[in-house]
mmCIF file of C-alpha atoms in Angstrom:
data_model
loop_
_atom_site.group_PDB
_atom_site.id
_atom_site.type_symbol
_atom_site.label_atom_id
_atom_site.label_comp_id
_atom_site.label_asym_id
_atom_site.label_seq_id
_atom_site.Cartn_x
_atom_site.Cartn_y
_atom_site.Cartn_z
ATOM 1 C CA MET B 1 25.548 -23.180 44.757
ATOM 2 C CA TRP B 2 27.751 -23.512 41.653
ATOM 3 C CA LYS B 3 26.251 -26.890 41.004
ATOM 4 C CA TRP B 4 22.767 -25.380 40.877
ATOM 5 C CA ILE B 5 23.901 -22.494 38.692
ATOM 6 C CA LYS B 6 25.449 -24.907 36.262
ATOM 7 C CA ARG B 7 22.231 -26.896 36.138
ATOM 8 C CA VAL B 8 20.187 -23.767 35.450
ATOM 9 C CA VAL B 9 22.529 -22.647 32.696
ATOM 10 C CA VAL B 10 22.472 -26.106 31.083
ATOM 11 C CA GLY B 11 18.658 -26.168 31.316
ATOM 12 C CA VAL B 12 18.383 -22.695 29.672
ATOM 13 C CA VAL B 13 20.728 -23.681 26.855
ATOM 14 C CA VAL B 14 18.930 -26.968 26.228
ATOM 15 C CA THR B 15 15.480 -25.255 26.253
ATOM 16 C CA ALA B 16 16.703 -22.499 23.898
ATOM 17 C CA SER B 17 18.204 -25.130 21.579
ATOM 18 C CA LEU B 18 14.983 -27.126 21.533
ATOM 19 C CA LEU B 19 12.958 -23.987 20.793
ATOM 20 C CA ALA B 20 15.333 -23.015 17.982
ATOM 21 C CA LEU B 21 15.005 -26.531 16.489
ATOM 22 C CA ALA B 22 11.209 -26.330 16.781
ATOM 23 C CA VAL B 23 11.114 -22.932 15.051
ATOM 24 C CA TYR B 24 13.493 -24.183 12.360
ATOM 25 C CA GLY B 25 11.358 -27.282 11.808
ATOM 26 C CA TYR B 26 8.178 -25.195 11.591
ATOM 27 C CA VAL B 27 9.674 -22.777 9.072
ATOM 28 C CA ARG B 28 10.946 -25.651 6.965
ATOM 29 C CA SER B 29 7.485 -27.236 7.057
ATOM 30 C CA LEU B 30 5.993 -24.139 5.423
ATOM 31 C CA ASP B 31 7.753 -24.986 2.118
ATOM 32 C CA LEU B 32 8.294 -21.328 1.315
ATOM 33 C CA ASP B 33 11.102 -22.256 -1.055
ATOM 34 C CA ARG B 34 8.530 -23.981 -3.255
ATOM 35 C CA GLU B 35 6.411 -20.876 -3.719
ATOM 36 C CA PRO B 36 6.506 -19.527 -7.280
ATOM 37 C CA GLY B 37 9.152 -16.922 -7.814
ATOM 38 C CA VAL B 38 8.662 -13.372 -9.153
ATOM 39 C CA ASP B 39 9.709 -12.613 -12.764
ATOM 40 C CA THR B 40 12.070 -9.715 -12.217
ATOM 41 C CA ALA B 41 12.360 -9.284 -16.003
ATOM 42 C CA ALA B 42 8.615 -8.749 -16.455
ATOM 43 C CA THR B 43 7.290 -6.073 -18.819
ATOM 44 C CA GLY B 44 3.966 -4.340 -19.044
ATOM 45 C CA ALA B 45 2.969 -6.735 -21.808
ATOM 46 C CA ASP B 46 3.428 -9.678 -19.405
ATOM 47 C CA LEU B 47 0.873 -8.452 -16.845
ATOM 48 C CA GLY B 48 -2.206 -9.837 -18.639
ATOM 49 C CA PHE B 49 -4.297 -6.701 -18.972
ATOM 50 C CA ALA B 50 -6.944 -6.796 -21.650
ATOM 51 C CA SER B 51 -6.281 -4.517 -24.600
ATOM 52 C CA VAL B 52 -7.753 -1.099 -25.274
ATOM 53 C CA ALA B 53 -5.781 -0.704 -28.441
ATOM 54 C CA GLY B 54 -6.162 2.734 -30.026
ATOM 55 C CA ALA B 55 -7.745 4.311 -26.960
ATOM 56 C CA ASP B 56 -6.612 7.832 -26.159
ATOM 57 C CA ARG B 57 -8.621 8.890 -23.123
ATOM 58 C CA GLY B 58 -6.444 11.786 -21.979
ATOM 59 C CA ARG B 59 -3.839 12.239 -19.250
ATOM 60 C CA ILE B 60 -3.562 11.428 -15.569
ATOM 61 C CA LEU B 61 -0.989 13.057 -13.215
ATOM 62 C CA ILE B 62 0.702 10.970 -10.516
ATOM 63 C CA VAL B 63 2.159 13.083 -7.739
ATOM 64 C CA VAL B 64 4.922 11.751 -5.452
ATOM 65 C CA THR B 65 6.874 13.223 -2.538
ATOM 66 C CA SER B 66 10.312 14.894 -2.790
ATOM 67 C CA THR B 67 11.127 14.352 0.908
ATOM 68 C CA ALA B 68 14.014 11.932 1.308
ATOM 69 C CA LYS B 69 14.488 11.905 5.128
ATOM 70 C CA LEU B 70 12.326 12.057 8.219
ATOM 71 C CA ALA B 71 13.092 14.337 11.122
ATOM 72 C CA ASN B 72 15.115 11.594 12.765
ATOM 73 C CA GLY B 73 17.232 11.113 9.638
ATOM 74 C CA LYS B 74 15.618 7.857 8.588
ATOM 75 C CA ARG B 75 15.383 7.432 4.805
ATOM 76 C CA THR B 76 11.932 7.910 3.207
ATOM 77 C CA GLY B 77 10.348 8.812 -0.096
ATOM 78 C CA PHE B 78 7.447 7.606 -2.227
ATOM 79 C CA GLU B 79 6.280 3.981 -2.112
ATOM 80 C CA LEU B 80 7.188 2.240 -5.374
ATOM 81 C CA THR B 81 4.232 -0.158 -5.236
ATOM 82 C CA GLU B 82 1.729 2.700 -4.912
ATOM 83 C CA VAL B 83 3.032 4.231 -8.149
ATOM 84 C CA SER B 84 3.827 1.205 -10.242
ATOM 85 C CA ARG B 85 0.481 -0.546 -9.889
ATOM 86 C CA ALA B 86 -1.534 2.634 -10.468
ATOM 87 C CA TRP B 87 0.674 3.407 -13.466
ATOM 88 C CA TRP B 88 -0.248 0.118 -15.185
ATOM 89 C CA VAL B 89 -3.906 0.491 -14.455
ATOM 90 C CA PHE B 90 -3.984 3.960 -16.028
ATOM 91 C CA VAL B 91 -1.778 3.064 -18.990
ATOM 92 C CA HIS B 92 -3.538 -0.203 -19.864
ATOM 93 C CA ASN B 93 -6.886 1.619 -19.780
ATOM 94 C CA GLY B 94 -5.822 4.179 -22.448
ATOM 95 C CA TYR B 95 -4.418 7.063 -20.404
ATOM 96 C CA ALA B 96 -1.087 8.823 -20.825
ATOM 97 C CA VAL B 97 0.587 9.319 -17.429
ATOM 98 C CA ASP B 98 2.895 12.033 -16.190
ATOM 99 C CA ILE B 99 4.702 12.103 -12.816
ATOM 100 C CA ALA B 100 5.194 15.231 -10.741
ATOM 101 C CA SER B 101 6.782 16.023 -7.390
ATOM 102 C CA PRO B 102 7.145 19.133 -5.246
ATOM 103 C CA LEU B 103 10.756 19.728 -6.293
ATOM 104 C CA GLY B 104 10.775 18.016 -9.678
ATOM 105 C CA GLY B 105 13.574 15.790 -10.959
ATOM 106 C CA GLU B 106 14.200 12.290 -9.622
ATOM 107 C CA PRO B 107 12.220 11.769 -6.400
ATOM 108 C CA PRO B 108 13.409 9.483 -3.584
ATOM 109 C CA MET B 109 11.912 5.960 -3.687
ATOM 110 C CA VAL B 110 11.092 3.399 -0.972
ATOM 111 C CA ARG B 111 11.433 -0.045 -2.475
ATOM 112 C CA ASP B 112 10.389 -3.027 -0.336
ATOM 113 C CA ASP B 113 11.490 -6.604 -0.848
ATOM 114 C CA ASP B 114 8.084 -8.061 -1.596
ATOM 115 C CA LEU B 115 7.713 -6.757 -5.121
ATOM 116 C CA ILE B 116 5.470 -8.398 -7.691
ATOM 117 C CA GLU B 117 5.683 -8.490 -11.474
ATOM 118 C CA ALA B 118 3.869 -5.206 -11.904
ATOM 119 C CA ASP B 119 6.502 -3.431 -9.798
ATOM 120 C CA HIS B 120 9.415 -4.972 -11.693
ATOM 121 C CA ALA B 121 7.704 -4.164 -15.009
ATOM 122 C CA PHE B 122 7.551 -0.497 -13.929
ATOM 123 C CA LEU B 123 11.267 -0.564 -13.067
ATOM 124 C CA ASN B 124 11.978 -2.219 -16.434
ATOM 125 C CA ASP B 125 9.915 0.207 -18.507
ATOM 126 C CA SER B 126 11.906 2.931 -20.231
ATOM 127 C CA LEU B 127 8.982 5.383 -20.530
ATOM 128 C CA ALA B 128 7.999 4.934 -16.861
ATOM 129 C CA GLN B 129 11.561 5.413 -15.707
ATOM 130 C CA SER B 130 12.166 8.483 -17.874
ATOM 131 C CA ARG B 131 8.985 10.112 -16.514
ATOM 132 C CA LEU B 132 10.072 9.256 -12.963
ATOM 133 C CA ARG B 133 13.665 10.507 -13.292
ATOM 134 C CA ALA B 134 12.452 13.805 -14.775
ATOM 135 C CA SER B 135 9.331 14.330 -12.684
ATOM 136 C CA ILE B 136 7.664 17.713 -13.298
ATOM 137 C CA ALA B 137 8.002 20.270 -10.516
ATOM 138 C CA LEU B 138 4.549 20.975 -9.109
ATOM 139 C CA ALA B 139 5.038 24.675 -9.799
ATOM 140 C CA ASP B 140 5.280 23.842 -13.517
ATOM 141 C CA VAL B 141 2.224 21.613 -13.705
ATOM 142 C CA ASP B 142 -0.621 22.830 -15.988
ATOM 143 C CA PRO B 143 -3.656 21.093 -14.367
ATOM 144 C CA ALA B 144 -5.847 21.824 -17.408
ATOM 145 C CA ARG B 145 -3.966 18.989 -19.200
ATOM 146 C CA TYR B 146 -5.192 16.307 -16.835
ATOM 147 C CA ALA B 147 -8.492 14.463 -16.362
ATOM 148 C CA ALA B 148 -7.382 13.199 -12.943
ATOM 149 C CA VAL B 149 -4.683 13.458 -10.329
ATOM 150 C CA TYR B 150 -3.425 10.648 -8.115
ATOM 151 C CA PHE B 151 -1.382 11.151 -4.965
ATOM 152 C CA ALA B 152 0.861 8.214 -4.092
ATOM 153 C CA GLY B 153 1.917 7.587 -0.529
ATOM 154 C CA GLY B 154 5.098 7.248 1.395
ATOM 155 C CA LYS B 155 5.866 8.944 4.743
ATOM 156 C CA GLY B 156 7.591 11.760 2.930
ATOM 157 C CA THR B 157 4.233 13.071 1.863
ATOM 158 C CA MET B 158 3.488 14.062 5.460
ATOM 159 C CA PHE B 159 6.091 16.821 5.101
ATOM 160 C CA ASP B 160 5.595 18.250 1.604
ATOM 161 C CA PHE B 161 1.967 17.502 0.656
ATOM 162 C CA PRO B 162 -0.147 19.246 3.389
ATOM 163 C CA ASN B 163 -0.906 22.914 2.740
ATOM 164 C CA ASN B 164 1.185 22.847 -0.431
ATOM 165 C CA PRO B 165 0.085 25.844 -2.529
ATOM 166 C CA HIS B 166 0.885 24.102 -5.847
ATOM 167 C CA ILE B 167 -1.155 21.005 -4.858
ATOM 168 C CA ALA B 168 -3.989 23.351 -3.834
ATOM 169 C CA ARG B 169 -3.821 25.102 -7.221
ATOM 170 C CA ILE B 170 -3.961 21.786 -9.074
ATOM 171 C CA LEU B 171 -6.867 20.531 -6.962
ATOM 172 C CA ARG B 172 -8.861 23.734 -7.372
ATOM 173 C CA ASP B 173 -8.702 23.155 -11.141
ATOM 174 C CA ILE B 174 -9.366 19.386 -11.212
ATOM 175 C CA VAL B 175 -11.953 18.904 -8.412
ATOM 176 C CA PRO B 176 -14.894 20.699 -10.158
ATOM 177 C CA ARG B 177 -14.455 18.738 -13.424
ATOM 178 C CA GLY B 178 -12.211 15.662 -12.886
ATOM 179 C CA VAL B 179 -11.215 12.907 -10.559
ATOM 180 C CA VAL B 180 -8.912 12.897 -7.512
ATOM 181 C CA GLY B 181 -7.351 9.750 -6.048
ATOM 182 C CA ALA B 182 -4.991 9.210 -3.083
ATOM 183 C CA VAL B 183 -3.681 6.170 -1.266
ATOM 184 C CA CYS B 184 -2.030 5.409 2.077
ATOM 185 C CA HIS B 185 -0.228 8.621 3.161
ATOM 186 C CA GLY B 186 -1.138 10.296 -0.161
ATOM 187 C CA PRO B 187 -4.390 11.802 1.257
ATOM 188 C CA ALA B 188 -2.111 14.194 3.159
ATOM 189 C CA ALA B 189 -2.347 16.210 -0.082
ATOM 190 C CA LEU B 190 -5.989 16.901 0.632
ATOM 191 C CA LEU B 191 -5.295 18.674 3.923
ATOM 192 C CA GLY B 192 -5.671 22.397 4.138
ATOM 193 C CA VAL B 193 -7.042 22.758 0.555
ATOM 194 C CA THR B 194 -9.552 25.526 -0.007
ATOM 195 C CA LEU B 195 -11.585 25.399 -3.229
ATOM 196 C CA ALA B 196 -12.449 28.369 -5.482
ATOM 197 C CA ASP B 197 -15.736 28.999 -3.631
ATOM 198 C CA GLY B 198 -13.885 29.243 -0.292
ATOM 199 C CA SER B 199 -15.031 25.863 1.040
ATOM 200 C CA SER B 200 -12.667 23.166 2.293
ATOM 201 C CA LEU B 201 -12.096 20.324 -0.145
ATOM 202 C CA LEU B 202 -12.676 17.786 2.630
ATOM 203 C CA ASP B 203 -15.723 19.405 4.181
ATOM 204 C CA GLY B 204 -18.463 16.774 4.365
ATOM 205 C CA ARG B 205 -16.371 14.200 2.510
ATOM 206 C CA ARG B 206 -15.985 10.497 3.328
ATOM 207 C CA VAL B 207 -12.336 9.556 3.195
ATOM 208 C CA THR B 208 -9.727 7.100 4.393
ATOM 209 C CA GLY B 209 -5.936 7.000 4.631
ATOM 210 C CA PHE B 210 -3.237 5.244 6.631
ATOM 211 C CA SER B 211 -4.792 4.572 9.990
ATOM 212 C CA ASN B 212 -3.504 5.385 13.465
ATOM 213 C CA ALA B 213 -3.512 1.660 14.271
ATOM 214 C CA GLU B 214 -1.355 0.851 11.229
ATOM 215 C CA GLU B 215 0.959 3.786 11.822
ATOM 216 C CA LEU B 216 1.550 3.130 15.530
ATOM 217 C CA PHE B 217 1.873 -0.624 15.111
ATOM 218 C CA LEU B 218 4.918 0.005 12.877
ATOM 219 C CA ALA B 219 6.269 3.005 14.760
ATOM 220 C CA PRO B 220 5.031 3.776 18.291
ATOM 221 C CA ASP B 221 6.806 7.153 18.076
ATOM 222 C CA ALA B 222 5.117 8.112 14.760
ATOM 223 C CA ARG B 223 3.623 11.298 16.165
ATOM 224 C CA GLU B 224 7.109 12.578 16.996
ATOM 225 C CA ARG B 225 8.650 11.368 13.734
ATOM 226 C CA LEU B 226 5.931 12.706 11.476
ATOM 227 C CA GLY B 227 4.573 15.643 13.419
ATOM 228 C CA PHE B 228 0.975 14.377 13.292
ATOM 229 C CA LEU B 229 -1.043 11.243 12.456
ATOM 230 C CA LEU B 230 -2.871 11.272 9.136
ATOM 231 C CA GLN B 231 -6.082 9.698 10.492
ATOM 232 C CA ASP B 232 -6.395 12.417 13.116
ATOM 233 C CA ALA B 233 -5.877 15.201 10.581
ATOM 234 C CA LEU B 234 -8.311 13.736 8.058
ATOM 235 C CA ALA B 235 -10.938 13.167 10.738
ATOM 236 C CA THR B 236 -10.610 16.797 11.805
ATOM 237 C CA GLU B 237 -11.180 18.223 8.290
ATOM 238 C CA ALA B 238 -13.405 15.651 6.609
ATOM 239 C CA GLY B 239 -17.038 14.798 7.155
ATOM 240 C CA SER B 240 -15.965 11.337 8.233
ATOM 241 C CA TYR B 241 -12.864 9.177 8.303
ATOM 242 C CA LEU B 242 -13.689 5.509 7.618
ATOM 243 C CA GLU B 243 -11.244 2.869 8.973
ATOM 244 C CA GLY B 244 -10.779 -0.643 7.711
ATOM 245 C CA PRO B 245 -8.840 -3.609 9.171
ATOM 246 C CA LEU B 246 -5.047 -3.413 9.487
ATOM 247 C CA TYR B 247 -3.148 -3.821 6.223
ATOM 248 C CA LEU B 248 -6.114 -5.011 4.134
ATOM 249 C CA GLU B 249 -7.610 -3.354 1.040
ATOM 250 C CA HIS B 250 -9.987 -0.571 2.077
ATOM 251 C CA SER B 251 -11.030 2.170 -0.327
ATOM 252 C CA ILE B 252 -13.724 4.815 -0.247
ATOM 253 C CA VAL B 253 -15.393 6.385 -3.253
ATOM 254 C CA ASP B 254 -17.099 9.709 -2.536
ATOM 255 C CA ASP B 255 -18.354 10.916 -5.902
ATOM 256 C CA ARG B 256 -15.177 11.777 -7.794
ATOM 257 C CA LEU B 257 -12.813 11.530 -4.774
ATOM 258 C CA VAL B 258 -11.298 8.055 -4.278
ATOM 259 C CA THR B 259 -9.116 7.323 -1.260
ATOM 260 C CA GLY B 260 -7.338 4.141 -0.060
ATOM 261 C CA GLN B 261 -6.128 3.245 3.462
ATOM 262 C CA ASN B 262 -2.825 1.462 2.698
ATOM 263 C CA PRO B 263 -0.593 0.088 -0.078
ATOM 264 C CA TRP B 264 -2.840 -2.916 -0.572
ATOM 265 C CA SER B 265 -5.603 -0.503 -1.650
ATOM 266 C CA THR B 266 -3.676 0.776 -4.663
ATOM 267 C CA TRP B 267 -5.339 -1.406 -7.295
ATOM 268 C CA ALA B 268 -8.808 -0.543 -5.981
ATOM 269 C CA VAL B 269 -8.110 3.166 -5.859
ATOM 270 C CA ALA B 270 -6.749 3.324 -9.394
ATOM 271 C CA GLU B 271 -9.626 1.284 -10.746
ATOM 272 C CA GLY B 272 -12.120 3.326 -8.709
ATOM 273 C CA MET B 273 -10.735 6.452 -10.314
ATOM 274 C CA LEU B 274 -11.351 4.944 -13.795
ATOM 275 C CA ARG B 275 -14.975 4.207 -12.891
ATOM 276 C CA ALA B 276 -15.367 7.805 -11.643
ATOM 277 C CA LEU B 277 -13.954 8.899 -15.026
ATOM 278 C CA GLY B 278 -16.732 6.908 -16.729
ATOM 279 C CA HIS B 279 -14.793 3.746 -17.785
ATOM 280 C CA GLU B 280 -15.080 0.232 -16.503
ATOM 281 C CA PRO B 281 -11.467 -0.972 -16.019
ATOM 282 C CA VAL B 282 -10.272 -3.629 -18.491
ATOM 283 C CA ALA B 283 -9.987 -7.165 -17.212
ATOM 284 C CA ARG B 284 -6.728 -8.268 -15.647
ATOM 285 C CA PRO B 285 -5.604 -11.357 -13.684
ATOM 286 C CA LEU B 286 -5.891 -11.068 -9.920
ATOM 287 C CA THR B 287 -2.438 -11.069 -8.334
ATOM 288 C CA ALA B 288 -1.596 -13.687 -5.666
ATOM 289 C CA GLU B 289 -1.177 -10.803 -3.202
ATOM 290 C CA GLU B 290 -4.703 -9.497 -3.950
ATOM 291 C CA ARG B 291 -6.069 -13.009 -3.610
ATOM 292 C CA SER B 292 -4.548 -13.296 -0.171
ATOM 293 C CA VAL B 293 -6.102 -9.968 0.861
ATOM 294 C CA GLN B 294 -9.497 -11.345 -0.360
ATOM 295 C CA LEU B 295 -9.021 -14.435 1.779
ATOM 296 C CA LEU B 296 -8.080 -12.377 4.822
ATOM 297 C CA ALA B 297 -11.187 -10.243 4.344
ATOM 298 C CA ILE B 298 -13.333 -13.446 4.199
ATOM 299 C CA TYR B 299 -11.612 -14.768 7.315
ATOM 300 C CA HIS B 300 -12.397 -11.571 9.271
ATOM 301 C CA GLN B 301 -15.990 -11.433 8.042
ATOM 302 C CA GLN B 302 -17.017 -15.115 7.911
ATOM 303 C CA GLY B 303 -14.366 -17.136 9.753
ATOM 304 C CA LEU B 304 -11.666 -19.662 8.998
ATOM 305 C CA ASP B 305 -13.846 -22.356 7.414
ATOM 306 C CA ALA B 306 -15.246 -19.982 4.823
ATOM 307 C CA ALA B 307 -11.779 -18.618 4.015
ATOM 308 C CA MET B 308 -10.352 -22.161 3.687
ATOM 309 C CA LEU B 309 -13.204 -23.208 1.368
ATOM 310 C CA ASP B 310 -12.782 -20.140 -0.795
ATOM 311 C CA LYS B 311 -9.006 -20.668 -0.941
ATOM 312 C CA HIS B 312 -9.465 -24.203 -2.312
ATOM 313 C CA ASP B 313 -11.940 -23.047 -4.938
ATOM 314 C CA GLY B 314 -10.050 -20.008 -6.196
ATOM 315 C CA PRO B 315 -6.753 -18.875 -7.781
ATOM 316 C CA ARG B 316 -3.363 -19.040 -6.095
ATOM 317 C CA SER B 317 -2.742 -16.881 -3.066
ATOM 318 C CA ASP B 318 0.475 -15.521 -1.518
ATOM 319 C CA LYS B 319 1.457 -17.774 1.417
ATOM 320 C CA GLN B 320 4.011 -15.295 2.733
ATOM 321 C CA LEU B 321 1.454 -12.487 2.988
ATOM 322 C CA LEU B 322 -0.960 -14.744 4.875
ATOM 323 C CA LEU B 323 1.859 -15.706 7.250
ATOM 324 C CA MET B 324 2.753 -12.035 7.707
ATOM 325 C CA HIS B 325 -0.761 -11.409 8.971
ATOM 326 C CA ALA B 326 -0.452 -14.437 11.287
ATOM 327 C CA LEU B 327 2.702 -12.841 12.686
ATOM 328 C CA ILE B 328 0.983 -9.466 13.119
ATOM 329 C CA ALA B 329 -1.803 -11.222 15.070
ATOM 330 C CA ALA B 330 0.782 -12.943 17.252
ATOM 331 C CA MET B 331 2.569 -9.610 17.936
ATOM 332 C CA ARG B 332 -0.759 -8.188 19.026
ATOM 333 C CA TRP B 333 -1.203 -11.213 21.372
ATOM 334 C CA ARG B 334 -4.152 -12.528 19.342
ATOM 335 C CA ILE B 335 -2.846 -16.063 19.569
ATOM 336 C CA GLY B 336 -6.038 -17.811 18.388
ATOM 337 C CA GLU B 337 -6.130 -15.571 15.315
ATOM 338 C CA ALA B 338 -2.444 -16.154 14.614
ATOM 339 C CA TYR B 339 -3.001 -19.921 14.774
ATOM 340 C CA SER B 340 -6.019 -19.734 12.400
ATOM 341 C CA LEU B 341 -4.144 -17.560 9.918
ATOM 342 C CA GLN B 342 -1.147 -19.875 9.780
ATOM 343 C CA ARG B 343 -3.603 -22.690 9.097
ATOM 344 C CA LEU B 344 -5.102 -20.612 6.279
ATOM 345 C CA ALA B 345 -1.618 -20.062 4.868
ATOM 346 C CA ARG B 346 -0.729 -23.725 5.003
ATOM 347 C CA GLY B 347 -4.148 -25.080 3.973
#
């Protein structure tokens, strides 16, 4: 008996070792170390936006959460990337930008590892950081000063945005004359808002926001942690909730209301708001991350061959983001899709 047990143990160890070597060899073959690095010292001037020198188009208010912890004690706050990228779109298109939060002062930030130059430029910008550290309390906001309001996401918004009387006051002023934008969990701000005529802000509206599929993939217990799922709440109040693929850009423009499903929708929401304000956004270089999202959309709509062809004919994409989607497919047991996406990343 012991002889057979020893053989089994040796077999398991050898198999595990061979698998580990295979995984190590595969990861090494991806050449991720050769991918271009991110300039952590980037400034706004380095981002390549076309100039609108001398333009003074008014002010836009960015609203972020003040909630620092979820019910289970896990740290939360606003998503840096959903603020930084919108900030640069607004600023480089001639708008002054203020930042507000329910409590005012410095709001809690969620900062991921996969930052790009626009995010570092925001962290390096003295004006942006001073506005962030001294965010205006919503109770003190004069909505008449702003042409538009943009609600950034982060899971904290699920606690202090819905049914917030100060958010409702701001929206009642801006909706009839200006533009409203919200991304990811930011559309929680639109819940429970009644306009001056007594109608619901969302009644008959087409909207999107962080989907149930995205939420539950990351946190199967999200209903318990957050109290509700944003998609469910939006679908209940709005005319229709429109869902896009997991973690790909998906934005909806309904007149002067612009909503985005997830963080990768930030650029599109901010630029959609500008168009709703009557301005075509100035030209800017497509980021490698955005390019990858484009390729993923082509893959899902037209297949691997079309995505590979487009990849070879276009600007640089982000290999790590493509591989992340391959991993997501594998975790959902879509093995064929995972294999195709890793080919797209490597191709």
